[in-house]
Each structure stands twice: as C-alpha cells, then as structure tokens.
Amino acid sequence: MKTWPMWVAGTIALAAVFHILTIFGLPYGIMDRAMAGIASQAGGVNKPAYPDRATAASRGIVRPGPDLLYTACAYDVSKQPVKITSPVPDTYWSLSAFAANTDNFFVVNDRQVKSGRVEIVLAADENTKTEKGIPLVITPSTRGIILFRSLVTSEESLAEIDAMRRQSNCEPL
C-alpha cells in the first residue's frame, strides 16, 4: 500500500492551516505590535505620540518619508468614544484611521477640510452622540491607529509645521 497520498494530503492540509493563520492572524499581530509601540511612546492609549522626523534608520511607521512629519495615536473605543482634533497646515496633510487588522477605514486630507481644523469623533456605536457639526466615524474594531501626516515643503517651514502637528490630539470623550 502506498503512503504517499496520505503525505500529500497531510502536507496540503498543513499548508492550508498555515495559510489561513497567516492571512487572518498576521495583520492583528502587526497592529498589536505597532499599537503597543505608539502607546508606549505616547504614555498610553488615546494619547498622541509625536515621533522625531524620519531618517534612513526609522521604522516605527512602515516606509516612512523624510519629507513628512507624523503624529500617531493608538486608540481604544471599547469603553468610550475618542475625539480626534488637529489644525490643518497650509501644506499637504492627512489623517488616516486603521482598524486592528490593518484595514484603512477612514481618510481625510487638507483638500477636504475647509475650516483649517478637523474634528471627528471615533466610536464603536453609531448611536453615539456628538457635539453639533462634529462628524461621527464608526470604527470596525474597538482598537487601532490614527496616523496624521504633514508634508514639510522646506527646512524653513519645519518648525511651524512641527508646532502645528503637536496640536493634534486624540482623547476620550
């Protein structure tokens, strides 16, 4: 009796299990590590971290750009919503929200913000009450990352853009 069909079937089954674990588990592991690093730098969740400007050695953010200043916030809306606020500089600027599985579920940039300041409330429940006029963004997971990016157009503008990004905030309601 030949045993090779059993070995082939076992190998295929094992490969399928590892494939499924990688596809569904790895993104959560990546985000857990990233959220822990951001929370450590910020002094906890729902607090902003203002990392130094990216260099060739920087790897806190995947593929960081040296022409961008980043602000990051590891959020947790499991107990209460989080209010996200930031001034919008007169350069390229964006706010991206990522779920616990690395999915990017919300983005707004400087061209979409007309008031010079962005305010949103991030929540797990669509019945969350917000202040009048503040948009409610429903997150697909209770934990994740908010990432702000600001373009530094010249070395002369660095200090001004850095001061503005340090006014970006995420805090529990």
PDB file of C-alpha atoms in Angstrom:
ATOM      1  CA  MET A   1       0.000   0.000   0.000  1.00  0.00           C
ATOM      2  CA  LYS A   2       1.341   3.403  -0.960  1.00  0.00           C
ATOM      3  CA  THR A   3       1.568   6.053   1.777  1.00  0.00           C
ATOM      4  CA  TRP A   4       2.441   8.997  -0.433  1.00  0.00           C
ATOM      5  CA  PRO A   5      -1.210  10.070  -0.959  1.00  0.00           C
ATOM      6  CA  MET A   6      -1.543  10.453   2.825  1.00  0.00           C
ATOM      7  CA  TRP A   7       1.655  12.523   2.957  1.00  0.00           C
ATOM      8  CA  VAL A   8       0.451  14.752   0.127  1.00  0.00           C
ATOM      9  CA  ALA A   9      -2.965  15.224   1.758  1.00  0.00           C
ATOM     10  CA  GLY A  10      -1.332  15.965   5.129  1.00  0.00           C
ATOM     11  CA  THR A  11       1.058  18.467   3.560  1.00  0.00           C
ATOM     12  CA  ILE A  12      -1.779  20.242   1.739  1.00  0.00           C
ATOM     13  CA  ALA A  13      -3.883  20.366   4.917  1.00  0.00           C
ATOM     14  CA  LEU A  14      -0.964  21.739   6.944  1.00  0.00           C
ATOM     15  CA  ALA A  15      -0.202  24.338   4.263  1.00  0.00           C
ATOM     16  CA  ALA A  16      -3.864  25.396   4.238  1.00  0.00           C
ATOM     17  CA  VAL A  17      -3.882  25.826   8.034  1.00  0.00           C
ATOM     18  CA  PHE A  18      -0.689  27.919   7.980  1.00  0.00           C
ATOM     19  CA  HIS A  19      -2.031  29.982   5.076  1.00  0.00           C
ATOM     20  CA  ILE A  20      -5.275  30.776   6.915  1.00  0.00           C
ATOM     21  CA  LEU A  21      -3.428  31.612  10.140  1.00  0.00           C
ATOM     22  CA  THR A  22      -1.077  33.914   8.232  1.00  0.00           C
ATOM     23  CA  ILE A  23      -3.811  35.706   6.283  1.00  0.00           C
ATOM     24  CA  PHE A  24      -6.118  36.215   9.253  1.00  0.00           C
ATOM     25  CA  GLY A  25      -3.711  36.329  12.204  1.00  0.00           C
ATOM     26  CA  LEU A  26      -0.654  38.215  10.968  1.00  0.00           C
ATOM     27  CA  PRO A  27      -2.383  41.591  10.427  1.00  0.00           C
ATOM     28  CA  TYR A  28      -3.604  41.583  14.045  1.00  0.00           C
ATOM     29  CA  GLY A  29      -0.124  40.718  15.299  1.00  0.00           C
ATOM     30  CA  ILE A  30       1.407  43.527  13.257  1.00  0.00           C
ATOM     31  CA  MET A  31      -1.109  46.053  14.575  1.00  0.00           C
ATOM     32  CA  ASP A  32      -0.770  44.858  18.183  1.00  0.00           C
ATOM     33  CA  ARG A  33       2.967  45.486  17.974  1.00  0.00           C
ATOM     34  CA  ALA A  34       2.521  48.890  16.303  1.00  0.00           C
ATOM     35  CA  MET A  35      -0.176  49.969  18.798  1.00  0.00           C
ATOM     36  CA  ALA A  36       1.996  48.917  21.742  1.00  0.00           C
ATOM     37  CA  GLY A  37       4.914  50.963  20.396  1.00  0.00           C
ATOM     38  CA  ILE A  38       2.781  54.058  19.817  1.00  0.00           C
ATOM     39  CA  ALA A  39       1.074  53.758  23.219  1.00  0.00           C
ATOM     40  CA  SER A  40       4.463  53.357  24.888  1.00  0.00           C
ATOM     41  CA  GLN A  41       5.803  56.483  23.192  1.00  0.00           C
ATOM     42  CA  ALA A  42       2.629  58.482  23.958  1.00  0.00           C
ATOM     43  CA  GLY A  43       2.259  57.344  27.564  1.00  0.00           C
ATOM     44  CA  GLY A  44      -0.897  55.305  26.945  1.00  0.00           C
ATOM     45  CA  VAL A  45      -3.745  54.766  24.506  1.00  0.00           C
ATOM     46  CA  ASN A  46      -5.918  57.625  23.269  1.00  0.00           C
ATOM     47  CA  LYS A  47      -2.933  59.962  23.535  1.00  0.00           C
ATOM     48  CA  PRO A  48      -0.881  61.331  20.631  1.00  0.00           C
ATOM     49  CA  ALA A  49       2.758  60.462  20.017  1.00  0.00           C
ATOM     50  CA  TYR A  50       4.944  62.922  18.137  1.00  0.00           C
ATOM     51  CA  PRO A  51       7.897  60.929  16.776  1.00  0.00           C
ATOM     52  CA  ASP A  52      11.031  62.622  15.515  1.00  0.00           C
ATOM     53  CA  ARG A  53      11.382  63.264  11.807  1.00  0.00           C
ATOM     54  CA  ALA A  54      12.021  60.071   9.828  1.00  0.00           C
ATOM     55  CA  THR A  55      15.558  59.119   8.867  1.00  0.00           C
ATOM     56  CA  ALA A  56      17.028  56.188   6.948  1.00  0.00           C
ATOM     57  CA  ALA A  57      17.031  54.220  10.226  1.00  0.00           C
ATOM     58  CA  SER A  58      13.396  54.988  11.126  1.00  0.00           C
ATOM     59  CA  ARG A  59      10.988  52.071  11.071  1.00  0.00           C
ATOM     60  CA  GLY A  60       8.274  52.962  13.590  1.00  0.00           C
ATOM     61  CA  ILE A  61       5.980  53.538  10.611  1.00  0.00           C
ATOM     62  CA  VAL A  62       6.130  51.358   7.516  1.00  0.00           C
ATOM     63  CA  ARG A  63       8.127  53.068   4.773  1.00  0.00           C
ATOM     64  CA  PRO A  64       8.387  56.479   6.463  1.00  0.00           C
ATOM     65  CA  GLY A  65       9.046  59.524   4.316  1.00  0.00           C
ATOM     66  CA  PRO A  66      11.692  62.024   5.480  1.00  0.00           C
ATOM     67  CA  ASP A  67       9.614  64.830   3.959  1.00  0.00           C
ATOM     68  CA  LEU A  68       6.669  64.018   6.257  1.00  0.00           C
ATOM     69  CA  LEU A  69       6.106  64.669   9.947  1.00  0.00           C
ATOM     70  CA  TYR A  70       3.972  62.030  11.623  1.00  0.00           C
ATOM     71  CA  THR A  71       1.691  62.077  14.635  1.00  0.00           C
ATOM     72  CA  ALA A  72       0.239  58.761  15.760  1.00  0.00           C
ATOM     73  CA  CYS A  73      -2.392  57.683  18.244  1.00  0.00           C
ATOM     74  CA  ALA A  74      -3.243  54.152  19.358  1.00  0.00           C
ATOM     75  CA  TYR A  75      -6.965  54.358  20.018  1.00  0.00           C
ATOM     76  CA  ASP A  76      -9.321  52.232  22.100  1.00  0.00           C
ATOM     77  CA  VAL A  77     -13.047  52.977  21.840  1.00  0.00           C
ATOM     78  CA  SER A  78     -14.208  49.912  23.791  1.00  0.00           C
ATOM     79  CA  LYS A  79     -15.263  51.992  26.814  1.00  0.00           C
ATOM     80  CA  GLN A  80     -15.930  55.405  25.289  1.00  0.00           C
ATOM     81  CA  PRO A  81     -15.591  57.321  22.013  1.00  0.00           C
ATOM     82  CA  VAL A  82     -12.429  59.223  21.142  1.00  0.00           C
ATOM     83  CA  LYS A  83     -12.357  62.797  19.843  1.00  0.00           C
ATOM     84  CA  ILE A  84      -9.719  63.471  17.183  1.00  0.00           C
ATOM     85  CA  THR A  85      -8.689  67.089  16.580  1.00  0.00           C
ATOM     86  CA  SER A  86      -5.964  68.733  14.543  1.00  0.00           C
ATOM     87  CA  PRO A  87      -5.149  72.014  12.878  1.00  0.00           C
ATOM     88  CA  VAL A  88      -4.595  71.638   9.142  1.00  0.00           C
ATOM     89  CA  PRO A  89      -1.404  73.321   7.905  1.00  0.00           C
ATOM     90  CA  ASP A  90      -1.085  75.134   4.593  1.00  0.00           C
ATOM     91  CA  THR A  91       0.607  72.103   3.005  1.00  0.00           C
ATOM     92  CA  TYR A  92      -0.319  68.516   2.270  1.00  0.00           C
ATOM     93  CA  TRP A  93      -1.856  66.977   5.386  1.00  0.00           C
ATOM     94  CA  SER A  94      -3.844  63.804   6.003  1.00  0.00           C
ATOM     95  CA  LEU A  95      -5.488  61.847   8.791  1.00  0.00           C
ATOM     96  CA  SER A  96      -5.878  58.088   8.312  1.00  0.00           C
ATOM     97  CA  ALA A  97      -7.632  55.635  10.612  1.00  0.00           C
ATOM     98  CA  PHE A  98      -6.631  51.971  10.682  1.00  0.00           C
ATOM     99  CA  ALA A  99      -8.564  49.088  12.246  1.00  0.00           C
ATOM    100  CA  ALA A 100      -6.989  46.323  14.348  1.00  0.00           C
ATOM    101  CA  ASN A 101      -6.484  44.185  11.220  1.00  0.00           C
ATOM    102  CA  THR A 102      -4.559  46.953   9.331  1.00  0.00           C
ATOM    103  CA  ASP A 103      -7.566  47.967   7.186  1.00  0.00           C
ATOM    104  CA  ASN A 104      -7.620  51.690   6.405  1.00  0.00           C
ATOM    105  CA  PHE A 105     -11.267  52.634   7.014  1.00  0.00           C
ATOM    106  CA  PHE A 106     -11.201  56.453   7.065  1.00  0.00           C
ATOM    107  CA  VAL A 107      -9.121  59.180   5.412  1.00  0.00           C
ATOM    108  CA  VAL A 108      -9.424  62.934   5.225  1.00  0.00           C
ATOM    109  CA  ASN A 109      -6.861  65.331   3.743  1.00  0.00           C
ATOM    110  CA  ASP A 110      -6.154  69.060   3.565  1.00  0.00           C
ATOM    111  CA  ARG A 111      -8.186  69.480   0.359  1.00  0.00           C
ATOM    112  CA  GLN A 112     -11.331  68.146   2.038  1.00  0.00           C
ATOM    113  CA  VAL A 113     -11.086  70.229   5.225  1.00  0.00           C
ATOM    114  CA  LYS A 114     -12.411  73.727   4.590  1.00  0.00           C
ATOM    115  CA  SER A 115     -12.175  75.215   8.100  1.00  0.00           C
ATOM    116  CA  GLY A 116      -8.431  74.854   8.736  1.00  0.00           C
ATOM    117  CA  ARG A 117      -9.172  72.444  11.579  1.00  0.00           C
ATOM    118  CA  VAL A 118     -10.514  68.910  11.675  1.00  0.00           C
ATOM    119  CA  GLU A 119     -12.632  67.427  14.454  1.00  0.00           C
ATOM    120  CA  ILE A 120     -14.144  63.956  14.369  1.00  0.00           C
ATOM    121  CA  VAL A 121     -15.460  61.516  16.920  1.00  0.00           C
ATOM    122  CA  LEU A 122     -14.381  57.907  16.556  1.00  0.00           C
ATOM    123  CA  ALA A 123     -16.773  55.379  18.102  1.00  0.00           C
ATOM    124  CA  ALA A 124     -17.774  51.729  18.037  1.00  0.00           C
ATOM    125  CA  ASP A 125     -21.503  52.503  18.175  1.00  0.00           C
ATOM    126  CA  GLU A 126     -23.455  54.505  15.608  1.00  0.00           C
ATOM    127  CA  ASN A 127     -25.808  55.749  18.350  1.00  0.00           C
ATOM    128  CA  THR A 128     -23.002  57.805  19.916  1.00  0.00           C
ATOM    129  CA  LYS A 129     -23.964  61.450  20.439  1.00  0.00           C
ATOM    130  CA  THR A 130     -21.539  64.118  19.226  1.00  0.00           C
ATOM    131  CA  GLU A 131     -21.384  67.866  19.507  1.00  0.00           C
ATOM    132  CA  LYS A 132     -23.301  69.634  16.767  1.00  0.00           C
ATOM    133  CA  GLY A 133     -21.460  69.557  13.474  1.00  0.00           C
ATOM    134  CA  ILE A 134     -18.744  67.090  14.507  1.00  0.00           C
ATOM    135  CA  PRO A 135     -18.793  64.029  12.234  1.00  0.00           C
ATOM    136  CA  LEU A 136     -19.076  60.566  13.765  1.00  0.00           C
ATOM    137  CA  VAL A 137     -16.830  57.863  12.305  1.00  0.00           C
ATOM    138  CA  ILE A 138     -17.717  54.278  13.186  1.00  0.00           C
ATOM    139  CA  THR A 139     -14.673  52.052  13.561  1.00  0.00           C
ATOM    140  CA  PRO A 140     -14.880  48.396  12.505  1.00  0.00           C
ATOM    141  CA  SER A 141     -12.756  47.417  15.527  1.00  0.00           C
ATOM    142  CA  THR A 142     -12.515  48.861  19.022  1.00  0.00           C
ATOM    143  CA  ARG A 143      -8.740  49.276  18.749  1.00  0.00           C
ATOM    144  CA  GLY A 144      -6.495  50.664  16.038  1.00  0.00           C
ATOM    145  CA  ILE A 145      -4.242  53.524  14.976  1.00  0.00           C
ATOM    146  CA  ILE A 146      -4.827  57.114  13.872  1.00  0.00           C
ATOM    147  CA  LEU A 147      -1.994  58.469  11.735  1.00  0.00           C
ATOM    148  CA  PHE A 148      -1.546  62.154  10.850  1.00  0.00           C
ATOM    149  CA  ARG A 149       0.890  63.136   8.091  1.00  0.00           C
ATOM    150  CA  SER A 150       2.150  66.661   7.350  1.00  0.00           C
ATOM    151  CA  LEU A 151       4.373  67.482   4.379  1.00  0.00           C
ATOM    152  CA  VAL A 152       7.483  69.543   5.108  1.00  0.00           C
ATOM    153  CA  THR A 153       7.924  71.604   1.956  1.00  0.00           C
ATOM    154  CA  SER A 154      11.170  73.276   3.061  1.00  0.00           C
ATOM    155  CA  GLU A 155      13.522  73.321   6.023  1.00  0.00           C
ATOM    156  CA  GLU A 156      12.319  76.869   6.743  1.00  0.00           C
ATOM    157  CA  SER A 157       8.760  75.606   7.287  1.00  0.00           C
ATOM    158  CA  LEU A 158       9.761  72.681   9.534  1.00  0.00           C
ATOM    159  CA  ALA A 159       9.391  74.480  12.881  1.00  0.00           C
ATOM    160  CA  GLU A 160       5.969  75.912  12.012  1.00  0.00           C
ATOM    161  CA  ILE A 161       4.612  72.590  10.717  1.00  0.00           C
ATOM    162  CA  ASP A 162       6.056  70.748  13.726  1.00  0.00           C
ATOM    163  CA  ALA A 163       4.373  73.199  16.117  1.00  0.00           C
ATOM    164  CA  MET A 164       1.038  72.713  14.337  1.00  0.00           C
ATOM    165  CA  ARG A 165       1.237  68.923  14.358  1.00  0.00           C
ATOM    166  CA  ARG A 166       1.911  68.960  18.095  1.00  0.00           C
ATOM    167  CA  GLN A 167      -1.565  70.480  18.489  1.00  0.00           C
ATOM    168  CA  SER A 168      -3.072  67.288  17.021  1.00  0.00           C
ATOM    169  CA  ASN A 169      -4.858  65.334  19.708  1.00  0.00           C
ATOM    170  CA  CYS A 170      -6.880  62.221  20.403  1.00  0.00           C
ATOM    171  CA  GLU A 171      -8.653  61.963  23.734  1.00  0.00           C
ATOM    172  CA  PRO A 172     -11.565  60.077  25.259  1.00  0.00           C
ATOM    173  CA  LEU A 173     -14.891  61.909  25.296  1.00  0.00           C
TER     174      LEU A 173
END
